[in-house]
PDB file of C-alpha atoms in Angstrom:
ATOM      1  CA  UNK G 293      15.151   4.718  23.150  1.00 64.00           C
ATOM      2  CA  UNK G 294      13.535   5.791  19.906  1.00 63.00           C
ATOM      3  CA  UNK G 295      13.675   3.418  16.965  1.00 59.00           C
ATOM      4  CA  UNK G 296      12.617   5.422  13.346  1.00 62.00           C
ATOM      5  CA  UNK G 297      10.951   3.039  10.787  1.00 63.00           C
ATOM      6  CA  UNK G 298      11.376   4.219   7.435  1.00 74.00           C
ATOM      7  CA  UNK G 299       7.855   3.111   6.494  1.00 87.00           C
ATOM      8  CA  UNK G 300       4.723   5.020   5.132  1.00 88.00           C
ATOM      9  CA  UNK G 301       1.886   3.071   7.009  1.00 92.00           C
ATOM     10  CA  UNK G 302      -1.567   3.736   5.752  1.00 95.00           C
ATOM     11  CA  UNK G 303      -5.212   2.167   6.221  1.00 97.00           C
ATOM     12  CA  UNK G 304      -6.973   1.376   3.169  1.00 98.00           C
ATOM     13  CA  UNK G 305     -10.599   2.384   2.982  1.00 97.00           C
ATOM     14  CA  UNK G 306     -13.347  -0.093   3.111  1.00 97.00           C
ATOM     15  CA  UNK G 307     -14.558   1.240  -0.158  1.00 97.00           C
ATOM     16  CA  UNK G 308     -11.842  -0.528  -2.150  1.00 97.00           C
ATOM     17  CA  UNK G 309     -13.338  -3.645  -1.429  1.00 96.00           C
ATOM     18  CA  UNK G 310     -13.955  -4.968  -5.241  1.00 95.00           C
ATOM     19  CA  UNK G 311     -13.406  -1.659  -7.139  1.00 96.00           C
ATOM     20  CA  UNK G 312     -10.089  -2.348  -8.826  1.00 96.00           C
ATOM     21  CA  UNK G 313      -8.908   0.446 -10.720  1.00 96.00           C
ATOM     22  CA  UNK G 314     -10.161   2.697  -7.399  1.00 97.00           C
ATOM     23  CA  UNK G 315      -7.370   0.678  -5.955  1.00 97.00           C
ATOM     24  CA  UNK G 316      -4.980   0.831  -8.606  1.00 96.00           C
ATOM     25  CA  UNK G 317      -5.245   4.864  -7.881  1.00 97.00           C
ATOM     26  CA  UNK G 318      -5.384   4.251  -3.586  1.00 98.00           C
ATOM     27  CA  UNK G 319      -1.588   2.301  -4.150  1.00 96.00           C
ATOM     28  CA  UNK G 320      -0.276   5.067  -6.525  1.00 95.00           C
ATOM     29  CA  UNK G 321      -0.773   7.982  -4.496  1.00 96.00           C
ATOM     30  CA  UNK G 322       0.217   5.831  -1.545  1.00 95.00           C
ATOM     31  CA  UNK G 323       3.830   4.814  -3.149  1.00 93.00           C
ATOM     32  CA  UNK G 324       3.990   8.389  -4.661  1.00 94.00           C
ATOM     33  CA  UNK G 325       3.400   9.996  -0.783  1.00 92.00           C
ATOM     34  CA  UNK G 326       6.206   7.457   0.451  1.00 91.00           C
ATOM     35  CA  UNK G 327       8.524   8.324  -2.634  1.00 90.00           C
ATOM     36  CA  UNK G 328       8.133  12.648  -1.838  1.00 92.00           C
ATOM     37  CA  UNK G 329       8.380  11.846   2.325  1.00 89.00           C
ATOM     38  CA  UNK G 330      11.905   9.416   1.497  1.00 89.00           C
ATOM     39  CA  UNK G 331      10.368   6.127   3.320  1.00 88.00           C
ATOM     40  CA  UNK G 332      11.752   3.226   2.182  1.00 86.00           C
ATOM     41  CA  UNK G 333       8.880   1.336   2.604  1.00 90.00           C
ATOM     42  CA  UNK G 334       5.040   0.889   1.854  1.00 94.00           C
ATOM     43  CA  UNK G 335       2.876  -0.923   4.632  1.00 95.00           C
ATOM     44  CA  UNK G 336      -1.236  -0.924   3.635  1.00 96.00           C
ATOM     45  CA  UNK G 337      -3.363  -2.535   6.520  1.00 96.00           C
ATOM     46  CA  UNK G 338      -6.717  -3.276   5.485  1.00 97.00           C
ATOM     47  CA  UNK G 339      -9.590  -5.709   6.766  1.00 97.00           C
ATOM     48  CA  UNK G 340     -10.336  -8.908   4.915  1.00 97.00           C
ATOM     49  CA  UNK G 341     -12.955  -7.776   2.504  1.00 97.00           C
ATOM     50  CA  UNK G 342     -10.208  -4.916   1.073  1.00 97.00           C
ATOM     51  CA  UNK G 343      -7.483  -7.277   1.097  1.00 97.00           C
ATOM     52  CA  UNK G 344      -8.032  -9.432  -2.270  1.00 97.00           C
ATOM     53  CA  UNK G 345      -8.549  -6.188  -4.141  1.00 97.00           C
ATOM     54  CA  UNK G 346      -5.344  -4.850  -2.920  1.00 97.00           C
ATOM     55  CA  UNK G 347      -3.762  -7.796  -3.989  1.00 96.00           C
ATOM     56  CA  UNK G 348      -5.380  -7.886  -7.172  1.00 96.00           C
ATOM     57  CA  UNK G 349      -4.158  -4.335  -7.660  1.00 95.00           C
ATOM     58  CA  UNK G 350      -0.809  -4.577  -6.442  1.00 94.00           C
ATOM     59  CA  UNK G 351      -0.084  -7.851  -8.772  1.00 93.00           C
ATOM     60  CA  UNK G 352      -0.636  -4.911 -11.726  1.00 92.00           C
ATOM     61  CA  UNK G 353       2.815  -3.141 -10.537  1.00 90.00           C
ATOM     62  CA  UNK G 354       6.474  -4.535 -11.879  1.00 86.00           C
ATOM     63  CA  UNK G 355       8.090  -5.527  -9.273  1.00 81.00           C
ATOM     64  CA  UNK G 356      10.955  -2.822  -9.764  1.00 83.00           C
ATOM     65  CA  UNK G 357       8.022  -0.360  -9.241  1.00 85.00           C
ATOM     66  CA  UNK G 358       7.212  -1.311  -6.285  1.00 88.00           C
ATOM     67  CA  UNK G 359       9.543  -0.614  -2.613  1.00 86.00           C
ATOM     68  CA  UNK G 360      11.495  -3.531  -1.327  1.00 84.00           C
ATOM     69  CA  UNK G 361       9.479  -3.107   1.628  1.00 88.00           C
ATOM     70  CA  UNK G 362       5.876  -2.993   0.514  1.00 93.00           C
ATOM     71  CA  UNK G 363       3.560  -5.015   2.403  1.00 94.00           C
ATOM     72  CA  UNK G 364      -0.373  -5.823   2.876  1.00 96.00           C
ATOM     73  CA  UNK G 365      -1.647  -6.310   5.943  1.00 95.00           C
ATOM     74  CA  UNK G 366      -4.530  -7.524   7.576  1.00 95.00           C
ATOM     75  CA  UNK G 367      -6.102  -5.352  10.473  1.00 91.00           C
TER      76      UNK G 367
END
């Protein structure tokens, strides 16, 4: 049996670690990607060092901007 999540997953680059608005542009194109592909969903996995940036960023977005399922996550 095949299950389908309807998820864009994507690995953030190390080089967001502490460059904001570099982030600010990563999440964009990643929500934009999901928005074109019909996912209802946005799941970032980074590493600790990337993650406070990406939370930084993210806390920039309205909430109604943002997918019901967007999520951070650490690995």
């Amino acid at each position: 049996m095949t299950i389908k999540v309807d998820c864009h997953q994507v690995r953030a680059p190390e080089e967001l670690a502490g460059d904001v608005n570099a982030t600010l542009d990563f999440i964009s194109r990643e929500l934009f990607l999901a928005q074109v592909y019909g996912e209802l969903g946005v799941e970032i996995i980074a590493s600790p060092d990337v993650l406070p940036t990406l939370a930084r960023a993210a806390g920039a977005y309205d909430g109604a901007e943002l997918p019901a399922g967007f999520r951070l996550l650490e690995g």
